mmCIF file with all atom_site columns, C-alpha atoms in Angstrom:
data_model
loop_
_atom_site.group_PDB
_atom_site.id
_atom_site.type_symbol
_atom_site.label_atom_id
_atom_site.label_alt_id
_atom_site.label_comp_id
_atom_site.label_asym_id
_atom_site.label_entity_id
_atom_site.label_seq_id
_atom_site.pdbx_PDB_ins_code
_atom_site.Cartn_x
_atom_site.Cartn_y
_atom_site.Cartn_z
_atom_site.occupancy
_atom_site.B_iso_or_equiv
_atom_site.pdbx_formal_charge
_atom_site.auth_seq_id
_atom_site.auth_comp_id
_atom_site.auth_asym_id
_atom_site.auth_atom_id
_atom_site.pdbx_PDB_model_num
ATOM 1   C CA . MET A 1 1   ? 114.453 -34.355 65.329 1.00 0.00 ? 1375 MET A CA 1
ATOM 2   C CA . GLY A 1 2   ? 114.901 -37.887 66.587 1.00 0.00 ? 1376 GLY A CA 1
ATOM 3   C CA . GLU A 1 3   ? 111.630 -39.213 65.204 1.00 0.00 ? 1377 GLU A CA 1
ATOM 4   C CA . GLU A 1 4   ? 113.328 -40.300 61.953 1.00 0.00 ? 1378 GLU A CA 1
ATOM 5   C CA . ALA A 1 5   ? 115.386 -42.780 63.980 1.00 0.00 ? 1379 ALA A CA 1
ATOM 6   C CA . LEU A 1 6   ? 112.303 -44.482 65.388 1.00 0.00 ? 1380 LEU A CA 1
ATOM 7   C CA . ALA A 1 7   ? 111.473 -47.845 63.851 1.00 0.00 ? 1381 ALA A CA 1
ATOM 8   C CA . PHE A 1 8   ? 107.865 -49.000 64.247 1.00 0.00 ? 1382 PHE A CA 1
ATOM 9   C CA . ARG A 1 9   ? 106.517 -52.500 64.275 1.00 0.00 ? 1383 ARG A CA 1
ATOM 10  C CA . MET A 1 10  ? 103.561 -54.461 65.659 1.00 0.00 ? 1384 MET A CA 1
ATOM 11  C CA . MET A 1 11  ? 103.792 -55.427 69.350 1.00 0.00 ? 1385 MET A CA 1
ATOM 12  C CA . THR A 1 12  ? 104.357 -59.114 70.058 1.00 0.00 ? 1386 THR A CA 1
ATOM 13  C CA . VAL A 1 13  ? 104.155 -61.113 73.288 1.00 0.00 ? 1387 VAL A CA 1
ATOM 14  C CA . GLU A 1 14  ? 107.945 -60.683 73.544 1.00 0.00 ? 1388 GLU A CA 1
ATOM 15  C CA . ASP A 1 15  ? 107.394 -56.913 73.959 1.00 0.00 ? 1389 ASP A CA 1
ATOM 16  C CA . VAL A 1 16  ? 104.951 -57.189 76.868 1.00 0.00 ? 1390 VAL A CA 1
ATOM 17  C CA . ASP A 1 17  ? 107.521 -56.875 79.689 1.00 0.00 ? 1391 ASP A CA 1
ATOM 18  C CA . ARG A 1 18  ? 109.071 -53.746 78.183 1.00 0.00 ? 1392 ARG A CA 1
ATOM 19  C CA . VAL A 1 19  ? 105.706 -52.176 77.388 1.00 0.00 ? 1393 VAL A CA 1
ATOM 20  C CA . THR A 1 20  ? 104.604 -52.870 80.970 1.00 0.00 ? 1394 THR A CA 1
ATOM 21  C CA . GLU A 1 21  ? 107.709 -51.048 82.234 1.00 0.00 ? 1395 GLU A CA 1
ATOM 22  C CA . ILE A 1 22  ? 106.965 -47.959 80.099 1.00 0.00 ? 1396 ILE A CA 1
ATOM 23  C CA . GLU A 1 23  ? 103.323 -48.086 81.233 1.00 0.00 ? 1397 GLU A CA 1
ATOM 24  C CA . ALA A 1 24  ? 104.357 -48.111 84.911 1.00 0.00 ? 1398 ALA A CA 1
ATOM 25  C CA . GLN A 1 25  ? 106.643 -45.087 84.360 1.00 0.00 ? 1399 GLN A CA 1
ATOM 26  C CA . SER A 1 26  ? 103.883 -43.210 82.544 1.00 0.00 ? 1400 SER A CA 1
ATOM 27  C CA . PHE A 1 27  ? 100.572 -43.617 84.325 1.00 0.00 ? 1401 PHE A CA 1
ATOM 28  C CA . ALA A 1 28  ? 99.138  -43.296 87.839 1.00 0.00 ? 1402 ALA A CA 1
ATOM 29  C CA . MET A 1 29  ? 96.985  -46.374 87.245 1.00 0.00 ? 1403 MET A CA 1
ATOM 30  C CA . PRO A 1 30  ? 99.159  -48.611 85.036 1.00 0.00 ? 1404 PRO A CA 1
ATOM 31  C CA . TRP A 1 31  ? 97.879  -51.668 83.270 1.00 0.00 ? 1405 TRP A CA 1
ATOM 32  C CA . SER A 1 32  ? 99.224  -55.062 84.381 1.00 0.00 ? 1406 SER A CA 1
ATOM 33  C CA . ARG A 1 33  ? 101.452 -57.366 82.422 1.00 0.00 ? 1407 ARG A CA 1
ATOM 34  C CA . ASN A 1 34  ? 98.512  -59.767 82.043 1.00 0.00 ? 1408 ASN A CA 1
ATOM 35  C CA . LEU A 1 35  ? 96.371  -57.054 80.448 1.00 0.00 ? 1409 LEU A CA 1
ATOM 36  C CA . PHE A 1 36  ? 99.081  -56.297 77.892 1.00 0.00 ? 1410 PHE A CA 1
ATOM 37  C CA . MET A 1 37  ? 99.509  -60.011 77.208 1.00 0.00 ? 1411 MET A CA 1
ATOM 38  C CA . GLY A 1 38  ? 95.815  -60.162 76.420 1.00 0.00 ? 1412 GLY A CA 1
ATOM 39  C CA . GLU A 1 39  ? 96.143  -57.153 74.124 1.00 0.00 ? 1413 GLU A CA 1
ATOM 40  C CA . ALA A 1 40  ? 99.063  -58.767 72.264 1.00 0.00 ? 1414 ALA A CA 1
ATOM 41  C CA . LEU A 1 41  ? 96.837  -61.761 71.526 1.00 0.00 ? 1415 LEU A CA 1
ATOM 42  C CA . ASN A 1 42  ? 93.628  -59.822 70.778 1.00 0.00 ? 1416 ASN A CA 1
ATOM 43  C CA . GLU A 1 43  ? 92.813  -59.899 67.055 1.00 0.00 ? 1417 GLU A CA 1
ATOM 44  C CA . ASN A 1 44  ? 90.680  -56.746 67.399 1.00 0.00 ? 1418 ASN A CA 1
ATOM 45  C CA . ALA A 1 45  ? 93.553  -54.771 68.915 1.00 0.00 ? 1419 ALA A CA 1
ATOM 46  C CA . ILE A 1 46  ? 96.392  -52.999 67.142 1.00 0.00 ? 1420 ILE A CA 1
ATOM 47  C CA . TYR A 1 47  ? 99.457  -52.242 69.260 1.00 0.00 ? 1421 TYR A CA 1
ATOM 48  C CA . ILE A 1 48  ? 102.633 -50.817 67.873 1.00 0.00 ? 1422 ILE A CA 1
ATOM 49  C CA . VAL A 1 49  ? 105.998 -50.215 69.476 1.00 0.00 ? 1423 VAL A CA 1
ATOM 50  C CA . GLY A 1 50  ? 108.598 -47.635 68.529 1.00 0.00 ? 1424 GLY A CA 1
ATOM 51  C CA . GLU A 1 51  ? 112.233 -48.584 68.807 1.00 0.00 ? 1425 GLU A CA 1
ATOM 52  C CA . LEU A 1 52  ? 115.302 -46.409 69.000 1.00 0.00 ? 1426 LEU A CA 1
ATOM 53  C CA . ASP A 1 53  ? 118.578 -48.245 68.363 1.00 0.00 ? 1427 ASP A CA 1
ATOM 54  C CA . GLY A 1 54  ? 116.805 -51.543 68.959 1.00 0.00 ? 1428 GLY A CA 1
ATOM 55  C CA . ARG A 1 55  ? 115.252 -50.525 72.325 1.00 0.00 ? 1429 ARG A CA 1
ATOM 56  C CA . THR A 1 56  ? 111.517 -50.056 72.733 1.00 0.00 ? 1430 THR A CA 1
ATOM 57  C CA . VAL A 1 57  ? 110.928 -46.498 73.935 1.00 0.00 ? 1431 VAL A CA 1
ATOM 58  C CA . CYS A 1 58  ? 107.215 -46.011 73.184 1.00 0.00 ? 1432 CYS A CA 1
ATOM 59  C CA . TYR A 1 59  ? 104.033 -47.871 72.354 1.00 0.00 ? 1433 TYR A CA 1
ATOM 60  C CA . ALA A 1 60  ? 100.421 -47.180 71.431 1.00 0.00 ? 1434 ALA A CA 1
ATOM 61  C CA . GLY A 1 61  ? 97.351  -49.311 71.003 1.00 0.00 ? 1435 GLY A CA 1
ATOM 62  C CA . ALA A 1 62  ? 93.746  -49.220 69.909 1.00 0.00 ? 1436 ALA A CA 1
ATOM 63  C CA . TRP A 1 63  ? 90.750  -51.493 69.661 1.00 0.00 ? 1437 TRP A CA 1
ATOM 64  C CA . LEU A 1 64  ? 88.830  -51.744 66.429 1.00 0.00 ? 1438 LEU A CA 1
ATOM 65  C CA . SER A 1 65  ? 85.046  -52.025 66.396 1.00 0.00 ? 1439 SER A CA 1
ATOM 66  C CA . PHE A 1 66  ? 82.557  -51.256 63.627 1.00 0.00 ? 1440 PHE A CA 1
ATOM 67  C CA . GLY A 1 67  ? 84.803  -48.788 61.789 1.00 0.00 ? 1441 GLY A CA 1
ATOM 68  C CA . ASP A 1 68  ? 85.889  -46.972 64.963 1.00 0.00 ? 1442 ASP A CA 1
ATOM 69  C CA . ALA A 1 69  ? 89.265  -47.121 66.636 1.00 0.00 ? 1443 ALA A CA 1
ATOM 70  C CA . GLU A 1 70  ? 89.281  -46.601 70.396 1.00 0.00 ? 1444 GLU A CA 1
ATOM 71  C CA . VAL A 1 71  ? 92.749  -45.639 71.621 1.00 0.00 ? 1445 VAL A CA 1
ATOM 72  C CA . MET A 1 72  ? 93.582  -47.589 74.753 1.00 0.00 ? 1446 MET A CA 1
ATOM 73  C CA . SER A 1 73  ? 97.041  -46.250 75.524 1.00 0.00 ? 1447 SER A CA 1
ATOM 74  C CA . VAL A 1 74  ? 99.835  -44.056 74.183 1.00 0.00 ? 1448 VAL A CA 1
ATOM 75  C CA . ALA A 1 75  ? 103.084 -43.766 76.087 1.00 0.00 ? 1449 ALA A CA 1
ATOM 76  C CA . VAL A 1 76  ? 106.653 -42.606 75.567 1.00 0.00 ? 1450 VAL A CA 1
ATOM 77  C CA . GLU A 1 77  ? 109.326 -43.548 78.071 1.00 0.00 ? 1451 GLU A CA 1
ATOM 78  C CA . PRO A 1 78  ? 109.781 -40.389 80.184 1.00 0.00 ? 1452 PRO A CA 1
ATOM 79  C CA . LYS A 1 79  ? 113.427 -39.765 79.303 1.00 0.00 ? 1453 LYS A CA 1
ATOM 80  C CA . PHE A 1 80  ? 112.529 -39.733 75.586 1.00 0.00 ? 1454 PHE A CA 1
ATOM 81  C CA . ARG A 1 81  ? 109.659 -37.255 75.806 1.00 0.00 ? 1455 ARG A CA 1
ATOM 82  C CA . GLY A 1 82  ? 109.829 -33.892 74.045 1.00 0.00 ? 1456 GLY A CA 1
ATOM 83  C CA . ARG A 1 83  ? 111.617 -35.310 70.983 1.00 0.00 ? 1457 ARG A CA 1
ATOM 84  C CA . GLY A 1 84  ? 108.618 -35.748 68.672 1.00 0.00 ? 1458 GLY A CA 1
ATOM 85  C CA . PHE A 1 85  ? 108.246 -39.456 69.354 1.00 0.00 ? 1459 PHE A CA 1
ATOM 86  C CA . GLY A 1 86  ? 104.661 -39.139 70.575 1.00 0.00 ? 1460 GLY A CA 1
ATOM 87  C CA . THR A 1 87  ? 103.631 -37.366 67.403 1.00 0.00 ? 1461 THR A CA 1
ATOM 88  C CA . ALA A 1 88  ? 105.347 -39.922 65.214 1.00 0.00 ? 1462 ALA A CA 1
ATOM 89  C CA . LEU A 1 89  ? 103.875 -42.807 67.257 1.00 0.00 ? 1463 LEU A CA 1
ATOM 90  C CA . PHE A 1 90  ? 100.305 -41.479 67.215 1.00 0.00 ? 1464 PHE A CA 1
ATOM 91  C CA . GLY A 1 91  ? 100.557 -40.743 63.475 1.00 0.00 ? 1465 GLY A CA 1
ATOM 92  C CA . ARG A 1 92  ? 101.665 -44.310 62.872 1.00 0.00 ? 1466 ARG A CA 1
ATOM 93  C CA . LEU A 1 93  ? 98.816  -45.679 65.015 1.00 0.00 ? 1467 LEU A CA 1
ATOM 94  C CA . ILE A 1 94  ? 96.306  -43.743 62.914 1.00 0.00 ? 1468 ILE A CA 1
ATOM 95  C CA . GLU A 1 95  ? 97.883  -45.134 59.730 1.00 0.00 ? 1469 GLU A CA 1
ATOM 96  C CA . GLU A 1 96  ? 97.547  -48.671 61.089 1.00 0.00 ? 1470 GLU A CA 1
ATOM 97  C CA . VAL A 1 97  ? 93.903  -48.355 62.195 1.00 0.00 ? 1471 VAL A CA 1
ATOM 98  C CA . LYS A 1 98  ? 92.969  -46.724 58.871 1.00 0.00 ? 1472 LYS A CA 1
ATOM 99  C CA . ALA A 1 99  ? 94.618  -49.622 57.047 1.00 0.00 ? 1473 ALA A CA 1
ATOM 100 C CA . ARG A 1 100 ? 92.310  -51.929 58.994 1.00 0.00 ? 1474 ARG A CA 1
ATOM 101 C CA . GLY A 1 101 ? 89.229  -49.989 57.986 1.00 0.00 ? 1475 GLY A CA 1
ATOM 102 C CA . ALA A 1 102 ? 88.748  -47.482 60.783 1.00 0.00 ? 1476 ALA A CA 1
ATOM 103 C CA . THR A 1 103 ? 87.184  -44.170 59.722 1.00 0.00 ? 1477 THR A CA 1
ATOM 104 C CA . ALA A 1 104 ? 86.935  -42.557 63.163 1.00 0.00 ? 1478 ALA A CA 1
ATOM 105 C CA . ILE A 1 105 ? 89.074  -42.478 66.306 1.00 0.00 ? 1479 ILE A CA 1
ATOM 106 C CA . THR A 1 106 ? 88.166  -41.828 69.947 1.00 0.00 ? 1480 THR A CA 1
ATOM 107 C CA . LEU A 1 107 ? 89.795  -41.836 73.341 1.00 0.00 ? 1481 LEU A CA 1
ATOM 108 C CA . GLU A 1 108 ? 89.513  -40.607 76.906 1.00 0.00 ? 1482 GLU A CA 1
ATOM 109 C CA . VAL A 1 109 ? 92.167  -38.367 78.453 1.00 0.00 ? 1483 VAL A CA 1
ATOM 110 C CA . ARG A 1 110 ? 92.629  -36.557 81.742 1.00 0.00 ? 1484 ARG A CA 1
ATOM 111 C CA . PRO A 1 111 ? 91.820  -32.815 81.438 1.00 0.00 ? 1485 PRO A CA 1
ATOM 112 C CA . SER A 1 112 ? 95.026  -32.214 83.385 1.00 0.00 ? 1486 SER A CA 1
ATOM 113 C CA . ASN A 1 113 ? 97.162  -33.911 80.725 1.00 0.00 ? 1487 ASN A CA 1
ATOM 114 C CA . ALA A 1 114 ? 97.735  -30.840 78.537 1.00 0.00 ? 1488 ALA A CA 1
ATOM 115 C CA . ALA A 1 115 ? 100.565 -32.408 76.525 1.00 0.00 ? 1489 ALA A CA 1
ATOM 116 C CA . ALA A 1 116 ? 98.395  -35.367 75.497 1.00 0.00 ? 1490 ALA A CA 1
ATOM 117 C CA . ILE A 1 117 ? 95.459  -33.124 74.620 1.00 0.00 ? 1491 ILE A CA 1
ATOM 118 C CA . ARG A 1 118 ? 97.710  -30.990 72.410 1.00 0.00 ? 1492 ARG A CA 1
ATOM 119 C CA . LEU A 1 119 ? 98.987  -34.134 70.675 1.00 0.00 ? 1493 LEU A CA 1
ATOM 120 C CA . TYR A 1 120 ? 95.497  -35.443 69.987 1.00 0.00 ? 1494 TYR A CA 1
ATOM 121 C CA . GLU A 1 121 ? 94.331  -32.059 68.723 1.00 0.00 ? 1495 GLU A CA 1
ATOM 122 C CA . LYS A 1 122 ? 97.183  -32.094 66.183 1.00 0.00 ? 1496 LYS A CA 1
ATOM 123 C CA . PHE A 1 123 ? 95.427  -35.115 64.650 1.00 0.00 ? 1497 PHE A CA 1
ATOM 124 C CA . GLY A 1 124 ? 92.028  -33.503 64.573 1.00 0.00 ? 1498 GLY A CA 1
ATOM 125 C CA . LEU A 1 125 ? 90.525  -34.961 67.750 1.00 0.00 ? 1499 LEU A CA 1
ATOM 126 C CA . ARG A 1 126 ? 88.174  -32.618 69.572 1.00 0.00 ? 1500 ARG A CA 1
ATOM 127 C CA . SER A 1 127 ? 86.582  -32.818 73.005 1.00 0.00 ? 1501 SER A CA 1
ATOM 128 C CA . VAL A 1 128 ? 82.932  -33.792 72.686 1.00 0.00 ? 1502 VAL A CA 1
ATOM 129 C CA . GLY A 1 129 ? 82.080  -34.428 76.336 1.00 0.00 ? 1503 GLY A CA 1
ATOM 130 C CA . ARG A 1 130 ? 83.203  -35.599 79.760 1.00 0.00 ? 1504 ARG A CA 1
ATOM 131 C CA . ARG A 1 131 ? 82.982  -38.777 81.760 1.00 0.00 ? 1505 ARG A CA 1
ATOM 132 C CA . PRO A 1 132 ? 82.545  -37.563 85.351 1.00 0.00 ? 1506 PRO A CA 1
ATOM 133 C CA . HIS A 1 133 ? 84.766  -39.180 88.014 1.00 0.00 ? 1507 HIS A CA 1
ATOM 134 C CA . TYR A 1 134 ? 86.353  -41.504 85.427 1.00 0.00 ? 1508 TYR A CA 1
ATOM 135 C CA . TYR A 1 135 ? 89.779  -41.821 87.036 1.00 0.00 ? 1509 TYR A CA 1
ATOM 136 C CA . ILE A 1 136 ? 89.456  -43.604 90.366 1.00 0.00 ? 1510 ILE A CA 1
ATOM 137 C CA . ASP A 1 137 ? 92.885  -42.618 91.665 1.00 0.00 ? 1511 ASP A CA 1
ATOM 138 C CA . ASN A 1 138 ? 91.937  -38.948 92.037 1.00 0.00 ? 1512 ASN A CA 1
ATOM 139 C CA . ASP A 1 139 ? 88.276  -38.786 90.926 1.00 0.00 ? 1513 ASP A CA 1
ATOM 140 C CA . GLU A 1 140 ? 89.230  -36.689 87.873 1.00 0.00 ? 1514 GLU A CA 1
ATOM 141 C CA . ASP A 1 141 ? 86.842  -36.526 84.951 1.00 0.00 ? 1515 ASP A CA 1
ATOM 142 C CA . ALA A 1 142 ? 87.869  -37.763 81.503 1.00 0.00 ? 1516 ALA A CA 1
ATOM 143 C CA . LEU A 1 143 ? 87.571  -35.726 78.356 1.00 0.00 ? 1517 LEU A CA 1
ATOM 144 C CA . ILE A 1 144 ? 86.043  -37.732 75.514 1.00 0.00 ? 1518 ILE A CA 1
ATOM 145 C CA . MET A 1 145 ? 87.785  -36.864 72.292 1.00 0.00 ? 1519 MET A CA 1
ATOM 146 C CA . TRP A 1 146 ? 86.793  -37.849 68.731 1.00 0.00 ? 1520 TRP A CA 1
ATOM 147 C CA . ASN A 1 147 ? 87.857  -37.402 65.182 1.00 0.00 ? 1521 ASN A CA 1
ATOM 148 C CA . THR A 1 148 ? 85.134  -38.830 62.926 1.00 0.00 ? 1522 THR A CA 1
ATOM 149 C CA . LYS A 1 149 ? 87.090  -38.355 59.694 1.00 0.00 ? 1523 LYS A CA 1
ATOM 150 C CA . ILE A 1 150 ? 90.523  -39.895 59.934 1.00 0.00 ? 1524 ILE A CA 1
#
């Protein structure tokens, strides 16, 4: 698999433009460049990028609060999906938040995003509820997923 070739590092402000591009290719309601710039400077946020041959092809980020990590975004550039990069990326994000003291991880995900749900379930996250009408682009609910023992 290609995941061995991925090199991970912390996101910097220099990565914001590339991360914003991947975000726009990945989500119906993408975050803006300014939001990612704020995340790069947020001391309570952990964002990592994955590089393949020196090019950023994926990123993930979470906020830390009181021992919990709340995943804000996980994305792999579309042409690199299906190669194990998402699994490697999410595993690395969990390592990073644990190193900063997190003991639980949570996120919201669209019920229609079966690939993401499968990924999160690999890491022990389970659906514990729904946020009705969470996504304003299509009024879809969000599944609330948790793993309280990372």
